[in-house]
């Protein structure tokens, strides 16, 4: 079936069955075209959980669909593909517990730890964080969340993205260390888990030097999941939605190189916008979702086989919701 026919069938079926389709900015263009809600991870968790339709088809990665199910348990959430974020899979309950034990062995009592988990994490981790009094952040609100957590006077344990943690610590002006890398981590204000995004690791200081040499007036915008060495050289650092707004506010003649996922950058604006990488920075799992998959999952709702439905165990969900609600309250 060609893309036009698949789009037509998706649009007809989603209306007749009362299905809302949500898509993260990193999805392919043809998937964005059939979506009712498009946004970054924070916008999508807010918009999708408040959407009136019972059925939600979520085009993105697992932790995003899980966040909607956590916030709105009566909603039936489906994924066209059970795609996952590799960063979110870098920490599980066992490695979380071992990290807390390592901090305790270094003289930091668990009651003196304030855990903050990036929304790119499993419900299991959000639940553990909530039980210790912690909360969730996204790249759009991480600075606000860390600043408010500092008021507790506790050490911040930042999970799972070391780059986001180190970048924010630098911006706020607090000390930071990476667990398992820095021997004297116990003295730092923010202790980061050693996770990372393989897509945003593709951007290097050399990419920035290349573009600045080619176009002396170019501006560089990057996502805070990039390495601190890259973030330090950028003109603008922001979440996906913040990057979009910032680029669109620049004059069309302004040359800009953007360090985030390919599909988003490619859609930003046709003129004078470049991908800040010598390779194509595609998030492989985000790119797995095709129009055929979207149609397939909608047909499964139609025929009652309910493919790829998301479930979160109730006890875990309740605690993960506490961590998400604490973020939304701020
Ligand atoms: P945003 O929170 O900016 O949407 O980013 C999510 C993500 O996975 C970035 O790689
Ligand atoms: Fe996860 Fe990186 Fe893909 Fe974002 S771009 S979903 S952090 S693997």
mmCIF file of N, CA and C in Angstrom, residues 4-109:
data_model
loop_
_atom_site.group_PDB
_atom_site.id
_atom_site.type_symbol
_atom_site.label_atom_id
_atom_site.label_comp_id
_atom_site.label_asym_id
_atom_site.label_seq_id
_atom_site.Cartn_x
_atom_site.Cartn_y
_atom_site.Cartn_z
ATOM 1 N N UNK A 4 0.076 7.446 0.452
ATOM 2 C CA UNK A 4 -1.159 8.239 0.329
ATOM 3 C C UNK A 4 -2.384 7.431 0.789
ATOM 4 N N UNK A 5 -2.416 6.168 0.343
ATOM 5 C CA UNK A 5 -3.553 5.312 0.703
ATOM 6 C C UNK A 5 -3.528 5.001 2.211
ATOM 7 N N UNK A 6 -2.323 4.736 2.736
ATOM 8 C CA UNK A 6 -2.214 4.449 4.184
ATOM 9 C C UNK A 6 -2.676 5.665 4.994
ATOM 10 N N UNK A 7 -2.258 6.873 4.565
ATOM 11 C CA UNK A 7 -2.659 8.104 5.266
ATOM 12 C C UNK A 7 -4.175 8.255 5.254
ATOM 13 N N UNK A 8 -4.777 7.993 4.089
ATOM 14 C CA UNK A 8 -6.226 8.130 3.944
ATOM 15 C C UNK A 8 -6.947 7.159 4.907
ATOM 16 N N UNK A 9 -6.489 5.911 4.929
ATOM 17 C CA UNK A 9 -7.146 4.909 5.784
ATOM 18 C C UNK A 9 -6.962 5.250 7.262
ATOM 19 N N UNK A 10 -5.757 5.720 7.628
ATOM 20 C CA UNK A 10 -5.506 6.091 9.035
ATOM 21 C C UNK A 10 -6.448 7.225 9.440
ATOM 22 N N UNK A 11 -6.537 8.237 8.602
ATOM 23 C CA UNK A 11 -7.377 9.392 8.940
ATOM 24 C C UNK A 11 -8.849 9.003 9.066
ATOM 25 N N UNK A 12 -9.320 8.127 8.163
ATOM 26 C CA UNK A 12 -10.729 7.696 8.252
ATOM 27 C C UNK A 12 -10.967 6.893 9.530
ATOM 28 N N UNK A 13 -10.074 5.924 9.768
ATOM 29 C CA UNK A 13 -10.290 5.026 10.918
ATOM 30 C C UNK A 13 -10.146 5.740 12.251
ATOM 31 N N UNK A 14 -9.183 6.679 12.354
ATOM 32 C CA UNK A 14 -9.006 7.319 13.669
ATOM 33 C C UNK A 14 -10.238 8.143 14.023
ATOM 34 N N UNK A 15 -10.898 8.711 13.010
ATOM 35 C CA UNK A 15 -12.114 9.470 13.301
ATOM 36 C C UNK A 15 -13.272 8.549 13.661
ATOM 37 N N UNK A 16 -13.443 7.472 12.882
ATOM 38 C CA UNK A 16 -14.601 6.612 13.164
ATOM 39 C C UNK A 16 -14.438 5.842 14.470
ATOM 40 N N UNK A 17 -13.176 5.532 14.868
ATOM 41 C CA UNK A 17 -12.972 4.749 16.101
ATOM 42 C C UNK A 17 -12.696 5.622 17.324
ATOM 43 N N UNK A 18 -12.573 6.940 17.128
ATOM 44 C CA UNK A 18 -12.293 7.833 18.262
ATOM 45 C C UNK A 18 -10.893 7.624 18.821
ATOM 46 N N UNK A 19 -9.911 7.618 17.929
ATOM 47 C CA UNK A 19 -8.514 7.400 18.351
ATOM 48 C C UNK A 19 -7.732 8.698 18.178
ATOM 49 N N UNK A 20 -6.918 9.038 19.181
ATOM 50 C CA UNK A 20 -6.009 10.176 19.045
ATOM 51 C C UNK A 20 -4.614 9.625 18.747
ATOM 52 N N UNK A 21 -3.924 10.273 17.816
ATOM 53 C CA UNK A 21 -2.548 9.863 17.510
ATOM 54 C C UNK A 21 -1.603 10.958 18.022
ATOM 55 N N UNK A 22 -0.635 10.548 18.836
ATOM 56 C CA UNK A 22 0.377 11.488 19.340
ATOM 57 C C UNK A 22 1.726 11.112 18.730
ATOM 58 N N UNK A 23 2.532 12.113 18.394
ATOM 59 C CA UNK A 23 3.855 11.821 17.806
ATOM 60 C C UNK A 23 4.911 12.776 18.355
ATOM 61 N N UNK A 24 6.048 12.220 18.738
ATOM 62 C CA UNK A 24 7.180 13.055 19.169
ATOM 63 C C UNK A 24 7.819 13.688 17.931
ATOM 64 N N UNK A 25 8.444 14.869 18.140
ATOM 65 C CA UNK A 25 9.090 15.597 17.039
ATOM 66 C C UNK A 25 10.098 14.757 16.245
ATOM 67 N N UNK A 26 10.651 13.709 16.845
ATOM 68 C CA UNK A 26 11.678 12.913 16.154
ATOM 69 C C UNK A 26 11.084 11.881 15.187
ATOM 70 N N UNK A 27 9.747 11.805 15.117
ATOM 71 C CA UNK A 27 9.134 10.827 14.210
ATOM 72 C C UNK A 27 9.309 11.247 12.745
ATOM 73 N N UNK A 28 9.184 10.257 11.879
ATOM 74 C CA UNK A 28 9.261 10.519 10.427
ATOM 75 C C UNK A 28 8.165 11.504 10.006
ATOM 76 N N UNK A 29 8.407 12.236 8.923
ATOM 77 C CA UNK A 29 7.453 13.253 8.450
ATOM 78 C C UNK A 29 6.055 12.676 8.197
ATOM 79 N N UNK A 30 6.004 11.486 7.576
ATOM 80 C CA UNK A 30 4.687 10.929 7.215
ATOM 81 C C UNK A 30 3.890 10.534 8.467
ATOM 82 N N UNK A 31 4.595 10.233 9.553
ATOM 83 C CA UNK A 31 3.897 9.905 10.808
ATOM 84 C C UNK A 31 3.399 11.198 11.464
ATOM 85 N N UNK A 32 4.243 12.236 11.437
ATOM 86 C CA UNK A 32 3.837 13.548 11.984
ATOM 87 C C UNK A 32 2.566 14.023 11.255
ATOM 88 N N UNK A 33 2.496 13.747 9.953
ATOM 89 C CA UNK A 33 1.366 14.247 9.145
ATOM 90 C C UNK A 33 0.020 13.654 9.583
ATOM 91 N N UNK A 34 0.010 12.466 10.185
ATOM 92 C CA UNK A 34 -1.286 11.887 10.605
ATOM 93 C C UNK A 34 -1.556 12.115 12.100
ATOM 94 N N UNK A 35 -0.616 12.812 12.776
ATOM 95 C CA UNK A 35 -0.757 12.983 14.233
ATOM 96 C C UNK A 35 -1.694 14.128 14.592
ATOM 97 N N UNK A 36 -2.440 13.936 15.704
ATOM 98 C CA UNK A 36 -3.304 15.009 16.235
ATOM 99 C C UNK A 36 -2.535 15.840 17.250
ATOM 100 N N UNK A 37 -1.593 15.208 17.938
ATOM 101 C CA UNK A 37 -0.782 15.899 18.928
ATOM 102 C C UNK A 37 0.686 15.693 18.570
ATOM 103 N N UNK A 38 1.427 16.782 18.453
ATOM 104 C CA UNK A 38 2.860 16.687 18.157
ATOM 105 C C UNK A 38 3.568 17.520 19.221
ATOM 106 N N UNK A 39 4.693 17.041 19.732
ATOM 107 C CA UNK A 39 5.373 17.851 20.747
ATOM 108 C C UNK A 39 6.619 17.191 21.285
ATOM 109 N N UNK A 40 7.194 17.846 22.307
ATOM 110 C CA UNK A 40 8.346 17.239 22.998
ATOM 111 C C UNK A 40 7.798 16.325 24.091
ATOM 112 N N UNK A 41 8.700 15.711 24.837
ATOM 113 C CA UNK A 41 8.231 14.689 25.783
ATOM 114 C C UNK A 41 7.339 15.298 26.868
ATOM 115 N N UNK A 42 7.639 16.516 27.320
ATOM 116 C CA UNK A 42 6.820 17.163 28.353
ATOM 117 C C UNK A 42 5.441 17.542 27.793
ATOM 118 N N UNK A 43 5.436 18.191 26.626
ATOM 119 C CA UNK A 43 4.159 18.599 26.017
ATOM 120 C C UNK A 43 3.267 17.380 25.759
ATOM 121 N N UNK A 44 3.880 16.301 25.255
ATOM 122 C CA UNK A 44 3.071 15.131 24.910
ATOM 123 C C UNK A 44 2.499 14.457 26.152
ATOM 124 N N UNK A 45 3.283 14.401 27.249
ATOM 125 C CA UNK A 45 2.718 13.750 28.437
ATOM 126 C C UNK A 45 1.553 14.572 28.971
ATOM 127 N N UNK A 46 1.666 15.902 28.886
ATOM 128 C CA UNK A 46 0.567 16.763 29.354
ATOM 129 C C UNK A 46 -0.647 16.650 28.442
ATOM 130 N N UNK A 47 -0.406 16.887 27.125
ATOM 131 C CA UNK A 47 -1.532 16.939 26.179
ATOM 132 C C UNK A 47 -2.220 15.577 26.062
ATOM 133 N N UNK A 48 -1.431 14.515 25.927
ATOM 134 C CA UNK A 48 -2.027 13.196 25.686
ATOM 135 C C UNK A 48 -2.778 12.698 26.914
ATOM 136 N N UNK A 49 -2.262 12.977 28.127
ATOM 137 C CA UNK A 49 -2.976 12.470 29.306
ATOM 138 C C UNK A 49 -4.282 13.238 29.519
ATOM 139 N N UNK A 50 -4.366 14.470 29.008
ATOM 140 C CA UNK A 50 -5.598 15.250 29.162
ATOM 141 C C UNK A 50 -6.554 15.110 27.981
ATOM 142 N N UNK A 51 -6.174 14.326 26.981
ATOM 143 C CA UNK A 51 -7.005 14.180 25.781
ATOM 144 C C UNK A 51 -8.271 13.365 26.097
ATOM 145 N N UNK A 52 -9.437 13.781 25.558
ATOM 146 C CA UNK A 52 -10.681 13.088 25.945
ATOM 147 C C UNK A 52 -10.868 11.680 25.362
ATOM 148 N N UNK A 53 -10.198 11.330 24.260
ATOM 149 C CA UNK A 53 -10.421 10.005 23.664
ATOM 150 C C UNK A 53 -9.856 8.886 24.543
ATOM 151 N N UNK A 54 -10.557 7.750 24.559
ATOM 152 C CA UNK A 54 -10.078 6.612 25.358
ATOM 153 C C UNK A 54 -8.828 5.989 24.730
ATOM 154 N N UNK A 55 -8.822 5.922 23.402
ATOM 155 C CA UNK A 55 -7.716 5.245 22.709
ATOM 156 C C UNK A 55 -6.657 6.251 22.264
ATOM 157 N N UNK A 56 -5.409 5.931 22.592
ATOM 158 C CA UNK A 56 -4.289 6.781 22.170
ATOM 159 C C UNK A 56 -3.268 5.900 21.454
ATOM 160 N N UNK A 57 -2.897 6.294 20.250
ATOM 161 C CA UNK A 57 -1.786 5.622 19.555
ATOM 162 C C UNK A 57 -0.584 6.535 19.704
ATOM 163 N N UNK A 58 0.450 6.052 20.397
ATOM 164 C CA UNK A 58 1.595 6.907 20.707
ATOM 165 C C UNK A 58 2.779 6.524 19.813
ATOM 166 N N UNK A 59 3.197 7.470 18.964
ATOM 167 C CA UNK A 59 4.334 7.239 18.065
ATOM 168 C C UNK A 59 5.553 7.917 18.699
ATOM 169 N N UNK A 60 6.391 7.112 19.289
ATOM 170 C CA UNK A 60 7.566 7.644 19.992
ATOM 171 C C UNK A 60 8.303 6.471 20.592
ATOM 172 N N UNK A 61 8.826 6.648 21.793
ATOM 173 C CA UNK A 61 9.508 5.533 22.459
ATOM 174 C C UNK A 61 8.794 5.191 23.770
ATOM 175 N N UNK A 62 9.115 4.003 24.287
ATOM 176 C CA UNK A 62 8.359 3.399 25.377
ATOM 177 C C UNK A 62 8.127 4.283 26.595
ATOM 178 N N UNK A 63 9.182 4.993 27.067
ATOM 179 C CA UNK A 63 8.992 5.749 28.301
ATOM 180 C C UNK A 63 7.946 6.849 28.123
ATOM 181 N N UNK A 64 7.780 7.360 26.903
ATOM 182 C CA UNK A 64 6.812 8.434 26.650
ATOM 183 C C UNK A 64 5.382 7.887 26.750
ATOM 184 N N UNK A 65 5.151 6.737 26.104
ATOM 185 C CA UNK A 65 3.822 6.114 26.162
ATOM 186 C C UNK A 65 3.522 5.690 27.602
ATOM 187 N N UNK A 66 4.556 5.184 28.280
ATOM 188 C CA UNK A 66 4.406 4.757 29.681
ATOM 189 C C UNK A 66 4.023 5.950 30.581
ATOM 190 N N UNK A 67 4.599 7.130 30.292
ATOM 191 C CA UNK A 67 4.290 8.322 31.100
ATOM 192 C C UNK A 67 2.818 8.695 30.959
ATOM 193 N N UNK A 68 2.283 8.581 29.737
ATOM 194 C CA UNK A 68 0.862 8.898 29.538
ATOM 195 C C UNK A 68 -0.002 7.897 30.308
ATOM 196 N N UNK A 69 0.334 6.623 30.198
ATOM 197 C CA UNK A 69 -0.435 5.581 30.894
ATOM 198 C C UNK A 69 -0.353 5.783 32.411
ATOM 199 N N UNK A 70 0.807 6.253 32.876
ATOM 200 C CA UNK A 70 0.999 6.494 34.310
ATOM 201 C C UNK A 70 0.110 7.639 34.787
ATOM 202 N N UNK A 71 0.045 8.699 33.990
ATOM 203 C CA UNK A 71 -0.741 9.870 34.387
ATOM 204 C C UNK A 71 -2.235 9.658 34.164
ATOM 205 N N UNK A 72 -2.579 8.870 33.148
ATOM 206 C CA UNK A 72 -3.996 8.675 32.790
ATOM 207 C C UNK A 72 -4.277 7.177 32.651
ATOM 208 N N UNK A 73 -4.394 6.449 33.786
ATOM 209 C CA UNK A 73 -4.481 4.981 33.740
ATOM 210 C C UNK A 73 -5.723 4.440 33.026
ATOM 211 N N UNK A 74 -6.784 5.256 32.921
ATOM 212 C CA UNK A 74 -7.992 4.749 32.258
ATOM 213 C C UNK A 74 -7.903 4.808 30.740
ATOM 214 N N UNK A 75 -6.885 5.494 30.265
ATOM 215 C CA UNK A 75 -6.686 5.604 28.826
ATOM 216 C C UNK A 75 -6.060 4.305 28.316
ATOM 217 N N UNK A 76 -6.432 3.878 27.107
ATOM 218 C CA UNK A 76 -5.783 2.691 26.515
ATOM 219 C C UNK A 76 -4.742 3.195 25.522
ATOM 220 N N UNK A 77 -3.476 2.916 25.869
ATOM 221 C CA UNK A 77 -2.354 3.474 25.114
ATOM 222 C C UNK A 77 -1.688 2.357 24.299
ATOM 223 N N UNK A 78 -1.498 2.622 23.013
ATOM 224 C CA UNK A 78 -0.919 1.623 22.106
ATOM 225 C C UNK A 78 0.282 2.228 21.387
ATOM 226 N N UNK A 79 1.251 1.367 21.066
ATOM 227 C CA UNK A 79 2.382 1.850 20.267
ATOM 228 C C UNK A 79 2.408 1.092 18.946
ATOM 229 N N UNK A 80 2.589 1.817 17.825
ATOM 230 C CA UNK A 80 2.676 1.123 16.535
ATOM 231 C C UNK A 80 3.849 0.135 16.535
ATOM 232 N N UNK A 81 4.920 0.469 17.230
ATOM 233 C CA UNK A 81 6.085 -0.396 17.426
ATOM 234 C C UNK A 81 6.488 -0.279 18.880
ATOM 235 N N UNK A 82 6.936 -1.359 19.493
ATOM 236 C CA UNK A 82 7.377 -1.248 20.882
ATOM 237 C C UNK A 82 8.823 -0.746 20.889
ATOM 238 N N UNK A 83 8.996 0.484 20.388
ATOM 239 C CA UNK A 83 10.330 1.100 20.289
ATOM 240 C C UNK A 83 10.763 1.580 21.667
ATOM 241 N N UNK A 84 12.058 1.479 21.955
ATOM 242 C CA UNK A 84 12.513 1.953 23.268
ATOM 243 C C UNK A 84 13.646 2.959 23.099
ATOM 244 N N UNK A 85 13.825 3.782 24.141
ATOM 245 C CA UNK A 85 14.929 4.741 24.170
ATOM 246 C C UNK A 85 16.118 4.035 24.820
ATOM 247 N N UNK A 86 17.238 3.952 24.102
ATOM 248 C CA UNK A 86 18.380 3.198 24.645
ATOM 249 C C UNK A 86 18.887 3.826 25.945
ATOM 250 N N UNK A 87 18.813 5.167 26.054
ATOM 251 C CA UNK A 87 19.259 5.810 27.292
ATOM 252 C C UNK A 87 18.393 5.372 28.482
ATOM 253 N N UNK A 88 17.077 5.323 28.259
ATOM 254 C CA UNK A 88 16.162 4.944 29.347
ATOM 255 C C UNK A 88 16.441 3.520 29.828
ATOM 256 N N UNK A 89 16.988 2.681 28.919
ATOM 257 C CA UNK A 89 17.268 1.284 29.287
ATOM 258 C C UNK A 89 18.616 1.115 29.971
ATOM 259 N N UNK A 90 19.375 2.224 30.120
ATOM 260 C CA UNK A 90 20.705 2.098 30.718
ATOM 261 C C UNK A 90 20.665 1.948 32.236
ATOM 262 N N UNK A 91 19.520 2.274 32.844
ATOM 263 C CA UNK A 91 19.408 2.086 34.295
ATOM 264 C C UNK A 91 18.156 1.265 34.589
ATOM 265 N N UNK A 92 18.318 0.244 35.462
ATOM 266 C CA UNK A 92 17.156 -0.505 35.925
ATOM 267 C C UNK A 92 17.160 -0.468 37.453
ATOM 268 N N UNK A 93 16.190 -1.126 38.049
ATOM 269 C CA UNK A 93 16.063 -1.088 39.503
ATOM 270 C C UNK A 93 17.332 -1.529 40.217
ATOM 271 N N UNK A 94 17.970 -2.607 39.705
ATOM 272 C CA UNK A 94 19.185 -3.112 40.363
ATOM 273 C C UNK A 94 20.307 -2.096 40.316
ATOM 274 N N UNK A 95 20.528 -1.494 39.143
ATOM 275 C CA UNK A 95 21.645 -0.547 39.062
ATOM 276 C C UNK A 95 21.332 0.730 39.847
ATOM 277 N N UNK A 96 20.044 1.069 39.959
ATOM 278 C CA UNK A 96 19.665 2.210 40.809
ATOM 279 C C UNK A 96 20.043 1.893 42.262
ATOM 280 N N UNK A 97 19.624 0.699 42.733
ATOM 281 C CA UNK A 97 19.900 0.331 44.134
ATOM 282 C C UNK A 97 21.398 0.262 44.393
ATOM 283 N N UNK A 98 22.153 -0.262 43.420
ATOM 284 C CA UNK A 98 23.619 -0.345 43.609
ATOM 285 C C UNK A 98 24.231 1.050 43.678
ATOM 286 N N UNK A 99 23.680 2.003 42.923
ATOM 287 C CA UNK A 99 24.197 3.377 42.949
ATOM 288 C C UNK A 99 23.962 4.002 44.326
ATOM 289 N N UNK A 100 22.770 3.778 44.876
ATOM 290 C CA UNK A 100 22.469 4.325 46.211
ATOM 291 C C UNK A 100 23.427 3.690 47.238
ATOM 292 N N UNK A 101 23.683 2.367 47.070
ATOM 293 C CA UNK A 101 24.598 1.678 48.002
ATOM 294 C C UNK A 101 26.015 2.244 47.877
ATOM 295 N N UNK A 102 26.439 2.552 46.647
ATOM 296 C CA UNK A 102 27.790 3.103 46.445
ATOM 297 C C UNK A 102 27.906 4.483 47.108
ATOM 298 N N UNK A 103 26.833 5.260 47.037
ATOM 299 C CA UNK A 103 26.866 6.591 47.680
ATOM 300 C C UNK A 103 26.900 6.436 49.193
ATOM 301 N N UNK A 104 26.147 5.454 49.699
ATOM 302 C CA UNK A 104 26.124 5.208 51.150
ATOM 303 C C UNK A 104 27.526 4.805 51.620
ATOM 304 N N UNK A 105 28.173 3.921 50.827
ATOM 305 C CA UNK A 105 29.533 3.476 51.188
ATOM 306 C C UNK A 105 30.515 4.650 51.176
ATOM 307 N N UNK A 106 30.189 5.688 50.382
ATOM 308 C CA UNK A 106 31.077 6.860 50.310
ATOM 309 C C UNK A 106 30.680 7.921 51.346
ATOM 310 N N UNK A 107 29.746 7.578 52.232
ATOM 311 C CA UNK A 107 29.404 8.476 53.335
ATOM 312 C C UNK A 107 28.161 9.328 53.105
ATOM 313 N N UNK A 108 27.403 9.065 52.010
ATOM 314 C CA UNK A 108 26.178 9.857 51.774
ATOM 315 C C UNK A 108 24.974 8.988 52.156
ATOM 316 N N UNK A 109 24.329 9.334 53.238
ATOM 317 C CA UNK A 109 23.181 8.541 53.698
ATOM 318 C C UNK A 109 22.014 8.732 52.720
#
